[in-house]
XYZ file of N, CA and C in Angstrom:
762
model
N 4.399 -81.105 19.928
C 3.563 -82.077 20.620
C 3.790 -83.497 20.123
N 4.215 -83.634 18.862
C 4.422 -84.956 18.284
C 5.880 -85.378 18.315
N 6.668 -84.742 19.167
C 8.091 -85.083 19.262
C 8.274 -86.320 20.130
N 7.733 -87.460 19.661
C 7.832 -88.709 20.407
C 9.178 -89.375 20.127
N 9.556 -90.293 20.989
C 10.773 -91.074 20.808
C 10.528 -92.080 19.693
N 11.122 -91.830 18.536
C 10.872 -92.701 17.392
C 11.585 -94.044 17.502
N 12.512 -94.176 18.444
C 13.226 -95.444 18.595
C 12.409 -96.457 19.382
N 11.319 -96.008 19.986
C 10.489 -96.897 20.803
C 9.112 -97.038 20.177
N 8.422 -98.099 20.542
C 7.021 -98.224 20.143
C 6.782 -98.931 18.836
N 7.788 -99.518 18.219
C 7.570 -100.317 17.021
C 6.862 -99.599 15.896
N 7.178 -98.347 15.682
C 6.567 -97.586 14.597
C 5.340 -96.804 15.004
N 4.942 -96.897 16.269
C 3.745 -96.183 16.721
C 3.917 -94.677 16.570
N 5.085 -94.164 16.947
C 5.326 -92.723 16.837
C 5.224 -92.267 15.387
N 5.766 -93.066 14.466
C 5.670 -92.708 13.047
C 4.220 -92.772 12.576
N 3.486 -93.745 13.081
C 2.071 -93.828 12.736
C 1.291 -92.624 13.222
N 1.635 -92.142 14.411
C 0.985 -90.943 14.946
C 1.263 -89.738 14.057
N 2.506 -89.568 13.700
C 2.882 -88.435 12.853
C 2.202 -88.535 11.485
N 2.162 -89.721 10.948
C 1.531 -89.936 9.640
C 0.048 -89.565 9.698
N -0.613 -89.953 10.777
C -2.044 -89.698 10.904
C -2.357 -88.215 11.046
N -1.476 -87.482 11.702
C -1.751 -86.076 12.015
C -1.235 -85.128 10.941
N -0.094 -85.437 10.372
C 0.580 -84.487 9.478
C 0.315 -84.756 8.005
N -0.708 -85.515 7.706
C -0.981 -85.883 6.317
C -2.052 -85.053 5.651
N -2.064 -83.777 5.868
C -3.050 -82.920 5.214
C -4.274 -82.694 6.083
N -5.363 -82.285 5.450
C -6.573 -81.944 6.195
C -6.736 -80.440 6.298
N -7.954 -80.020 6.564
C -8.259 -78.584 6.569
C -7.985 -77.904 7.908
N -7.842 -78.685 8.976
C -7.632 -78.128 10.319
C -8.762 -77.168 10.699
N -9.974 -77.502 10.272
C -11.097 -76.596 10.495
C -11.474 -76.517 11.974
N -11.294 -77.587 12.713
C -11.653 -77.586 14.134
C -10.727 -76.688 14.951
N -9.404 -76.824 14.814
C -8.548 -75.872 15.534
C -8.738 -74.438 15.061
N -9.028 -74.253 13.768
C -9.296 -72.897 13.276
C -10.518 -72.314 13.972
N -11.537 -73.142 14.159
C -12.737 -72.699 14.870
C -12.402 -72.325 16.310
N -11.619 -73.152 16.977
C -11.246 -72.874 18.369
C -10.527 -71.538 18.491
N -9.581 -71.292 17.604
C -8.796 -70.064 17.687
C -9.640 -68.839 17.350
N -10.568 -68.982 16.414
C -11.435 -67.842 16.084
C -12.368 -67.511 17.244
N -12.865 -68.525 17.912
C -13.709 -68.273 19.082
C -12.907 -67.553 20.164
N -11.685 -68.016 20.415
C -10.844 -67.392 21.446
C -10.557 -65.932 21.117
N -10.259 -65.651 19.858
C -9.961 -64.270 19.463
C -11.206 -63.403 19.541
N -12.335 -63.965 19.159
C -13.590 -63.228 19.234
C -13.888 -62.819 20.675
N -13.580 -63.697 21.615
C -13.854 -63.444 23.031
C -12.695 -62.764 23.743
N -11.641 -62.448 22.989
C -10.422 -61.855 23.555
C -9.907 -62.722 24.705
N -9.898 -64.031 24.459
C -9.514 -64.988 25.499
C -8.411 -65.924 25.025
N -7.610 -65.461 24.069
C -6.544 -66.310 23.546
C -5.336 -66.263 24.477
N -4.844 -67.415 24.852
C -3.674 -67.565 25.712
C -2.732 -68.587 25.073
N -1.489 -68.684 25.543
C -0.585 -69.692 24.975
C -1.176 -71.102 24.990
N -1.905 -71.460 26.038
C -2.477 -72.805 26.120
C -3.661 -73.007 25.183
N -4.211 -71.914 24.651
C -5.324 -72.054 23.717
C -4.887 -72.825 22.484
N -3.685 -72.551 22.000
C -3.172 -73.262 20.834
C -3.046 -74.757 21.121
N -2.608 -75.100 22.317
C -2.484 -76.517 22.668
C -3.861 -77.181 22.753
N -4.833 -76.470 23.275
C -6.186 -77.021 23.344
C -6.760 -77.221 21.947
N -6.525 -76.245 21.066
C -6.989 -76.377 19.683
C -6.325 -77.570 19.008
N -5.020 -77.726 19.247
C -4.294 -78.863 18.676
C -4.800 -80.176 19.257
N -5.168 -80.176 20.534
C -5.679 -81.395 21.167
C -6.960 -81.870 20.492
N -7.814 -80.928 20.102
C -9.035 -81.297 19.378
C -8.675 -81.974 18.058
N -7.682 -81.432 17.368
C -7.267 -82.026 16.093
C -6.648 -83.402 16.300
N -5.883 -83.578 17.366
C -5.302 -84.892 17.657
C -6.400 -85.926 17.877
N -7.429 -85.549 18.628
C -8.532 -86.473 18.864
C -9.256 -86.791 17.561
N -9.452 -85.777 16.735
C -10.093 -85.988 15.433
C -9.277 -86.963 14.584
N -7.965 -86.758 14.524
C -7.108 -87.642 13.725
C -7.128 -89.067 14.269
N -7.153 -89.209 15.585
C -7.251 -90.543 16.186
C -8.538 -91.231 15.747
N -9.631 -90.477 15.703
C -10.913 -91.063 15.300
C -10.893 -91.483 13.835
N -10.178 -90.742 12.992
C -10.085 -91.101 11.579
C -9.315 -92.401 11.390
N -8.239 -92.565 12.150
C -7.458 -93.807 12.071
C -8.351 -95.003 12.383
N -9.159 -94.887 13.424
C -10.057 -95.980 13.806
C -11.147 -96.177 12.756
N -11.725 -95.083 12.265
C -12.767 -95.177 11.240
C -12.303 -95.971 10.028
N -11.045 -95.816 9.656
C -10.534 -96.418 8.423
C -10.180 -97.892 8.552
N -10.114 -98.423 9.765
C -9.698 -99.814 9.965
C -10.633 -100.789 9.247
N -10.113 -101.936 8.835
C -10.949 -102.934 8.147
C -12.182 -103.358 8.935
N -12.094 -103.363 10.261
C -13.248 -103.749 11.077
C -14.274 -102.631 11.199
N -13.943 -101.450 10.685
C -14.853 -100.306 10.735
C -15.327 -99.982 9.316
N -14.825 -98.889 8.729
C -15.254 -98.504 7.387
C -14.424 -99.155 6.287
N -13.304 -99.767 6.657
C -12.413 -100.450 5.713
C -12.026 -99.530 4.548
N -11.486 -98.357 4.901
C -11.086 -97.375 3.888
C -9.625 -97.574 3.503
N -9.360 -97.528 2.213
C -7.988 -97.705 1.729
C -7.205 -96.407 1.749
N -7.902 -95.287 1.626
C -7.215 -93.994 1.554
C -7.827 -93.009 2.541
N -7.031 -92.016 2.867
C -7.476 -90.925 3.733
C -6.695 -89.686 3.336
N -7.410 -88.616 3.020
C -6.782 -87.346 2.655
C -5.820 -87.504 1.479
N -6.251 -88.306 0.514
C -5.497 -88.423 -0.729
C -4.291 -89.337 -0.690
N -4.119 -90.097 0.368
C -3.015 -91.056 0.423
C -3.455 -92.284 1.215
N -2.591 -93.291 1.266
C -2.958 -94.541 1.923
C -3.346 -94.310 3.375
N -4.399 -94.999 3.817
C -4.817 -94.914 5.216
C -3.705 -95.425 6.121
N -3.720 -94.976 7.353
C -2.645 -95.300 8.294
C -2.416 -96.807 8.409
N -3.479 -97.586 8.496
C -3.309 -99.034 8.673
C -2.752 -99.706 7.431
N -2.925 -99.090 6.257
C -2.362 -99.640 5.025
C -0.848 -99.458 4.982
N -0.348 -98.481 5.696
C 1.093 -98.203 5.716
C 1.775 -98.916 6.877
N 1.161 -98.885 8.049
C 1.820 -99.374 9.266
C 1.240 -100.678 9.806
N 0.144 -101.135 9.211
C -0.522 -102.323 9.725
C -1.612 -101.965 10.719
N -2.579 -102.864 10.859
C -3.731 -102.577 11.708
C -3.352 -102.385 13.175
N -2.487 -103.242 13.687
C -2.139 -103.169 15.110
C -1.452 -101.854 15.446
N -0.479 -101.468 14.622
C 0.239 -100.219 14.877
C -0.686 -99.015 14.732
N -1.577 -99.056 13.745
C -2.524 -97.955 13.561
C -3.425 -97.810 14.785
N -3.894 -98.927 15.317
C -4.752 -98.877 16.497
C -4.003 -98.316 17.701
N -2.766 -98.765 17.889
C -1.957 -98.246 18.996
C -1.655 -96.762 18.811
N -1.442 -96.343 17.564
C -1.204 -94.923 17.285
C -2.423 -94.092 17.669
N -3.612 -94.615 17.387
C -4.829 -93.873 17.745
C -4.962 -93.758 19.261
N -4.653 -94.845 19.997
C -4.674 -94.766 21.462
C -3.714 -93.679 21.955
N -2.519 -93.683 21.377
C -1.490 -92.742 21.819
C -1.872 -91.304 21.502
N -2.558 -91.088 20.386
C -2.992 -89.735 20.036
C -4.021 -89.211 21.035
N -4.927 -90.075 21.472
C -5.907 -89.662 22.482
C -5.199 -89.291 23.784
N -4.252 -90.140 24.190
C -3.511 -89.855 25.422
C -2.729 -88.554 25.305
N -2.115 -88.336 24.151
C -1.347 -87.114 23.933
C -2.255 -85.892 23.966
N -3.438 -86.004 23.381
C -4.383 -84.887 23.378
C -4.732 -84.468 24.803
N -5.047 -85.444 25.645
C -5.410 -85.123 27.033
C -4.209 -84.609 27.815
N -3.076 -85.276 27.655
C -1.888 -84.891 28.426
C -1.406 -83.493 28.055
N -1.610 -83.100 26.821
C -1.088 -81.811 26.361
C -1.798 -80.621 26.990
N -3.006 -80.835 27.513
C -3.737 -79.712 28.115
C -3.849 -79.817 29.633
N -3.544 -80.973 30.201
C -3.646 -81.105 31.657
C -2.545 -80.302 32.345
N -2.905 -79.452 33.295
C -1.909 -78.615 33.973
C -1.152 -79.395 35.042
N 0.003 -78.863 35.419
C 0.807 -79.507 36.466
C 0.142 -79.375 37.829
N -0.609 -78.291 38.020
C -1.328 -78.112 39.285
C -2.775 -77.765 38.976
N -3.628 -77.859 39.952
C -5.048 -77.578 39.749
C -5.559 -76.507 40.704
N -4.650 -75.681 41.200
C -5.038 -74.698 42.200
C -5.637 -73.423 41.650
N -5.258 -73.023 40.451
C -5.707 -71.743 39.908
C -6.983 -71.907 39.089
N -7.635 -70.769 38.842
C -8.839 -70.768 38.000
C -8.523 -71.307 36.619
N -7.414 -70.846 36.018
C -7.039 -71.294 34.677
C -6.782 -72.797 34.654
N -6.119 -73.308 35.682
C -5.838 -74.743 35.744
C -7.119 -75.557 35.829
N -8.053 -75.082 36.624
C -9.325 -75.802 36.748
C -10.085 -75.800 35.431
N -9.980 -74.715 34.683
C -10.634 -74.653 33.368
C -10.002 -75.661 32.407
N -8.692 -75.814 32.478
C -8.008 -76.781 31.619
C -8.398 -78.211 31.983
N -8.504 -78.485 33.268
C -8.931 -79.820 33.705
C -10.346 -80.109 33.206
N -11.221 -79.117 33.293
C -12.590 -79.290 32.803
C -12.590 -79.573 31.306
N -11.729 -78.878 30.563
C -11.662 -79.115 29.122
C -11.151 -80.523 28.832
N -10.121 -80.965 29.557
C -9.597 -82.323 29.362
C -10.681 -83.361 29.643
N -11.505 -83.095 30.643
C -12.611 -84.005 30.956
C -13.604 -84.050 29.794
N -13.900 -82.892 29.228
C -14.800 -82.849 28.074
C -14.196 -83.600 26.892
N -12.899 -83.426 26.682
C -12.221 -84.086 25.568
C -12.321 -85.606 25.701
N -12.001 -86.126 26.870
C -12.070 -87.576 27.074
C -13.513 -88.077 27.043
N -14.449 -87.210 27.398
C -15.861 -87.576 27.335
C -16.349 -87.828 25.922
N -15.611 -87.335 24.930
C -15.968 -87.603 23.541
C -15.928 -89.101 23.224
N -15.193 -89.860 24.026
C -15.001 -91.284 23.750
C -15.885 -92.182 24.598
N -16.854 -91.603 25.301
C -17.754 -92.478 26.042
C -18.812 -93.041 25.092
N -19.667 -93.895 25.627
C -20.584 -94.632 24.749
C -21.748 -93.790 24.242
N -21.795 -92.517 24.587
C -22.891 -91.675 24.132
C -22.497 -90.625 23.120
N -21.250 -90.637 22.648
C -20.792 -89.577 21.741
C -20.180 -90.172 20.474
N -18.881 -89.957 20.244
C -18.252 -90.423 19.012
C -18.392 -91.930 18.840
N -18.231 -92.663 19.925
C -18.329 -94.126 19.853
C -19.734 -94.545 19.427
N -20.751 -93.906 19.996
C -22.129 -94.222 19.626
C -22.392 -93.892 18.165
N -21.835 -92.782 17.698
C -22.010 -92.406 16.304
C -21.398 -93.418 15.357
N -20.191 -93.885 15.682
C -19.543 -94.885 14.843
C -20.302 -96.209 14.878
N -20.792 -96.595 16.046
C -21.557 -97.841 16.157
C -22.823 -97.777 15.307
N -23.510 -96.638 15.351
C -24.723 -96.474 14.553
C -24.391 -96.462 13.073
N -23.292 -95.826 12.714
C -22.851 -95.775 11.323
C -22.584 -97.181 10.786
N -21.978 -98.033 11.611
C -21.691 -99.408 11.203
C -22.965 -100.239 11.091
N -23.916 -99.939 11.943
C -25.148 -100.731 12.004
C -26.048 -100.487 10.809
N -26.052 -99.252 10.315
C -26.984 -98.871 9.257
C -26.298 -98.808 7.900
N -27.069 -98.988 6.858
C -26.540 -98.902 5.492
C -27.650 -98.444 4.562
N -27.238 -97.957 3.390
C -28.196 -97.602 2.355
C -29.212 -96.579 2.800
N -30.485 -96.859 2.512
C -31.557 -95.920 2.802
C -31.710 -95.682 4.298
N -31.492 -96.719 5.098
C -31.589 -96.559 6.554
C -30.571 -95.551 7.054
N -29.372 -95.623 6.498
C -28.323 -94.692 6.909
C -28.677 -93.271 6.503
N -29.241 -93.097 5.317
C -29.615 -91.752 4.870
C -30.708 -91.169 5.766
N -31.647 -92.021 6.174
C -32.726 -91.531 7.050
C -32.181 -91.101 8.406
N -31.129 -91.758 8.850
C -30.554 -91.471 10.165
C -29.351 -90.527 10.077
N -29.210 -89.829 8.948
C -28.023 -88.989 8.726
C -27.829 -87.989 9.868
N -28.894 -87.293 10.239
C -28.754 -86.265 11.277
C -28.329 -86.883 12.601
N -28.942 -87.997 12.958
C -28.606 -88.645 14.231
C -27.146 -89.101 14.248
N -26.694 -89.710 13.157
C -25.298 -90.155 13.083
C -24.362 -88.956 13.181
N -24.657 -87.916 12.422
C -23.782 -86.738 12.386
C -23.775 -86.000 13.720
N -24.918 -85.987 14.409
C -24.969 -85.339 15.726
C -24.093 -86.066 16.743
N -23.912 -87.360 16.550
C -23.080 -88.142 17.467
C -21.622 -88.202 17.033
N -21.408 -88.268 15.722
C -20.073 -88.581 15.205
C -19.283 -87.352 14.765
N -19.965 -86.321 14.308
C -19.290 -85.144 13.754
C -19.433 -83.915 14.639
N -20.666 -83.578 14.991
C -20.921 -82.328 15.718
C -20.170 -82.214 17.044
N -20.000 -83.297 17.827
C -19.343 -83.137 19.131
C -17.940 -82.549 19.071
N -17.167 -82.880 18.048
C -15.815 -82.324 17.959
C -15.842 -80.836 17.623
N -16.892 -80.388 16.964
C -17.023 -78.956 16.685
C -17.439 -78.201 17.951
N -18.324 -78.787 18.742
C -18.663 -78.130 20.009
C -17.470 -78.168 20.967
N -16.672 -79.231 20.897
C -15.453 -79.285 21.711
C -14.479 -78.195 21.273
N -14.382 -77.952 19.970
C -13.509 -76.885 19.468
C -13.962 -75.526 19.995
N -15.274 -75.311 20.021
C -15.805 -74.070 20.591
C -15.395 -73.946 22.057
N -15.521 -75.030 22.799
C -15.129 -75.019 24.210
C -13.635 -74.769 24.374
N -12.831 -75.261 23.441
C -11.388 -74.995 23.492
C -11.125 -73.501 23.396
N -11.882 -72.825 22.542
C -11.721 -71.384 22.404
C -12.243 -70.599 23.590
N -13.078 -71.229 24.400
C -13.696 -70.541 25.537
C -13.007 -70.826 26.865
N -11.952 -71.617 26.871
C -11.339 -72.038 28.136
C -11.060 -70.858 29.054
N -10.489 -69.801 28.497
C -10.071 -68.667 29.327
C -11.009 -67.473 29.195
N -12.231 -67.723 28.710
C -13.217 -66.651 28.572
C -14.096 -66.588 29.811
N -14.553 -65.404 30.127
C -15.428 -65.208 31.286
C -16.846 -64.946 30.809
N -17.371 -65.816 29.998
C -18.706 -65.635 29.447
C -19.733 -66.369 30.305
N -20.973 -65.912 30.206
C -22.057 -66.567 30.936
C -22.347 -67.931 30.324
N -23.049 -68.757 31.069
C -23.410 -70.080 30.555
C -24.332 -69.948 29.348
N -25.190 -68.928 29.340
C -26.077 -68.706 28.196
C -25.267 -68.394 26.944
N -24.228 -67.566 27.093
C -23.360 -67.252 25.956
C -22.621 -68.496 25.487
N -22.157 -69.296 26.439
C -21.458 -70.533 26.088
C -22.382 -71.463 25.310
N -23.625 -71.569 25.747
C -24.569 -72.461 25.074
C -24.861 -71.989 23.653
N -24.944 -70.667 23.450
C -25.212 -70.164 22.098
C -24.058 -70.492 21.162
N -22.829 -70.402 21.673
C -21.678 -70.759 20.847
C -21.612 -72.265 20.622
N -22.022 -73.046 21.597
C -22.085 -74.494 21.391
C -23.127 -74.842 20.332
N -24.256 -74.137 20.335
C -25.266 -74.368 19.295
C -24.692 -74.046 17.928
N -23.904 -72.964 17.866
C -23.238 -72.641 16.607
C -22.306 -73.776 16.197
N -21.499 -74.258 17.141
C -20.563 -75.331 16.826
C -21.266 -76.566 16.309
N -22.368 -76.930 16.952
C -23.136 -78.098 16.510
C -23.666 -77.890 15.101
N -24.289 -76.721 14.849
C -24.856 -76.449 13.528
C -23.768 -76.383 12.464
N -22.638 -75.793 12.808
C -21.522 -75.714 11.868
C -20.992 -77.115 11.562
N -20.907 -77.964 12.592
C -20.447 -79.328 12.380
C -21.355 -80.104 11.444
N -22.666 -79.952 11.609
C -23.608 -80.632 10.724
C -23.501 -80.103 9.299
N -23.321 -78.789 9.159
C -23.139 -78.211 7.826
C -21.853 -78.717 7.187
N -20.800 -78.823 7.990
C -19.522 -79.319 7.482
C -19.661 -80.753 6.978
N -20.362 -81.594 7.744
C -20.558 -82.983 7.318
C -21.381 -83.050 6.045
N -22.402 -82.204 5.947
C -23.227 -82.191 4.745
C -22.419 -81.754 3.533
N -21.560 -80.755 3.707
C -20.709 -80.307 2.602
C -19.768 -81.422 2.158
N -19.224 -82.171 3.120
C -18.350 -83.296 2.793
C -19.109 -84.378 2.031
N -20.313 -84.688 2.485
C -21.122 -85.703 1.812
C -21.471 -85.267 0.395
N -21.766 -83.994 0.256
C -22.087 -83.461 -1.065
C -20.884 -83.609 -1.992
N -19.707 -83.279 -1.500
C -18.490 -83.410 -2.302
C -18.233 -84.860 -2.700
N -18.662 -85.798 -1.849
C -18.480 -87.226 -2.134
C -19.587 -87.797 -3.010
N -20.516 -86.940 -3.431
C -21.593 -87.395 -4.303
C -22.735 -88.073 -3.575
N -22.775 -87.953 -2.255
C -23.872 -88.544 -1.499
C -25.054 -87.583 -1.474
N -26.185 -88.108 -1.037
C -27.423 -87.335 -1.094
C -27.329 -86.061 -0.270
N -27.364 -84.955 -0.920
C -27.376 -83.637 -0.284
C -27.673 -82.636 -1.387
N -27.984 -81.425 -1.014
C -28.275 -80.398 -2.005
C -27.798 -79.061 -1.484
N -27.657 -78.104 -2.389
C -27.251 -76.769 -1.970
C -28.292 -76.172 -1.031
N -29.557 -76.433 -1.315
C -30.622 -75.900 -0.461
C -30.506 -76.449 0.961
N -30.246 -77.752 1.080
C -30.115 -78.357 2.410
C -28.901 -77.804 3.140
N -27.805 -77.598 2.406
C -26.605 -77.038 3.018
C -26.866 -75.625 3.524
N -27.548 -74.822 2.726
C -27.856 -73.447 3.134
C -28.721 -73.445 4.395
N -29.647 -74.391 4.492
C -30.475 -74.483 5.699
C -29.611 -74.731 6.934
N -28.619 -75.611 6.796
C -27.717 -75.887 7.923
C -26.879 -74.657 8.270
N -26.390 -73.980 7.257
C -25.587 -72.783 7.491
C -26.422 -71.675 8.123
N -27.676 -71.566 7.694
C -28.569 -70.572 8.296
C -28.798 -70.857 9.778
N -28.901 -72.133 10.128
C -29.066 -72.499 11.538
C -27.854 -72.054 12.347
N -26.677 -72.199 11.757
C -25.455 -71.752 12.434
C -25.448 -70.234 12.580
N -25.882 -69.530 11.555
C -25.931 -68.064 11.629
C -26.908 -67.598 12.710
N -28.036 -68.282 12.807
C -29.025 -67.880 13.813
C -28.470 -68.035 15.226
N -27.642 -69.043 15.423
C -27.047 -69.248 16.747
C -26.143 -68.095 17.145
N -25.658 -67.347 16.151
C -24.767 -66.210 16.412
C -25.529 -64.896 16.516
N -26.849 -64.972 16.488
C -27.663 -63.762 16.421
C -27.396 -62.751 17.516
N -27.072 -63.205 18.709
C -26.867 -62.282 19.812
C -25.466 -61.721 19.919
N -24.585 -62.106 19.016
C -23.180 -61.693 19.130
C -22.813 -60.497 18.259
N -23.696 -60.106 17.355
C -23.447 -58.927 16.525
C -22.167 -59.018 15.719
N -21.489 -57.876 15.599
C -20.276 -57.804 14.777
C -19.114 -58.605 15.360
N -19.177 -58.919 16.634
C -18.094 -59.706 17.241
C -17.955 -61.066 16.564
N -19.049 -61.554 16.002
C -19.050 -62.903 15.434
C -18.600 -62.946 13.980
N -18.127 -61.834 13.428
C -17.724 -61.827 12.019
C -16.715 -62.920 11.675
N -15.720 -63.203 12.532
C -14.782 -64.286 12.198
C -15.473 -65.643 12.031
N -16.540 -65.864 12.790
C -17.263 -67.129 12.673
C -18.161 -67.140 11.444
N -18.760 -65.997 11.122
C -19.509 -65.899 9.869
C -18.579 -66.176 8.683
N -17.329 -65.739 8.803
C -16.363 -65.988 7.737
C -16.124 -67.470 7.514
N -16.139 -68.267 8.580
C -15.990 -69.719 8.427
C -17.172 -70.317 7.672
N -18.367 -69.791 7.916
C -19.542 -70.275 7.196
C -19.434 -69.953 5.713
N -18.969 -68.744 5.400
C -18.777 -68.367 3.998
C -17.728 -69.252 3.333
N -16.664 -69.536 4.068
C -15.612 -70.419 3.543
C -16.179 -71.798 3.218
N -16.990 -72.330 4.126
C -17.536 -73.669 3.923
C -18.458 -73.704 2.712
N -19.306 -72.687 2.583
C -20.202 -72.640 1.433
C -19.409 -72.523 0.133
N -18.404 -71.652 0.124
C -17.592 -71.486 -1.077
C -16.858 -72.753 -1.457
N -16.329 -73.468 -0.466
C -15.618 -74.716 -0.757
C -16.567 -75.764 -1.319
N -17.776 -75.824 -0.756
C -18.736 -76.838 -1.186
C -19.259 -76.573 -2.591
N -19.449 -75.299 -2.921
C -20.046 -74.954 -4.211
C -19.015 -74.510 -5.239
N -17.741 -74.486 -4.824
C -16.663 -74.008 -5.699
C -16.909 -72.572 -6.132
N -17.537 -71.799 -5.238
C -17.852 -70.403 -5.546
C -17.190 -69.509 -4.519
N -16.439 -68.538 -4.972
C -15.755 -67.612 -4.071
C -16.695 -66.457 -3.749
N -17.725 -66.756 -2.962
C -18.720 -65.723 -2.672
C -19.447 -66.078 -1.381
N -20.145 -65.098 -0.853
C -20.997 -65.356 0.303
C -22.277 -66.006 -0.194
N -22.851 -66.901 0.628
C -24.104 -67.523 0.207
C -25.288 -66.660 0.559
N -25.064 -65.623 1.369
C -26.142 -64.697 1.711
C -25.686 -63.292 1.372
């Protein structure tokens, strides 16, 4: 997917590769693939949809790190994209990653059921960038600081972090024939898992959080899976992984 023409674009292609291939846990695509396998709905295009979620996530990180945003010098243990390629190239790389994410899942035709599902997913993906989702979360994050930001943690995370996790769930459901009620329960799981993931990250960074608060978030995610029984074991495994990573304990939290 990242096989861009490196001779064109003034380093934009290299910036894209740098932003995407520089480490990270790939937790969002992992979530998408586990949902697809749980629903026995994995298809060749499922991998591309999962990758598209990661491309959008990486694009958002490039923008987050810019001097006009969070002004971060590093990302994933190395220099932020704009520190290596410059602000202009980093911004263009983020635009290109969003375009690549959408283009990678859009079908050549829209006549079949599967094609229509892919178009719907692409619409959801691009909807992440409207003024009510990731963009709103970043704007609120910039507006608030200190104690105000801590008080608004849930609101910021619901806008800035959770949507990409619910999008990952939808990526795994593209070719599933589940009811809308089932889809909503998995979306609730994705949202709760996303909030738990953000809390674990904040805890690792030494920001205000506690093991008790993290467990509460993880429990909310488990409750969302209540109607899925043993089929949801792969998703319960992700919750155990997150708890173990956050607490440096190789064990289940329940």
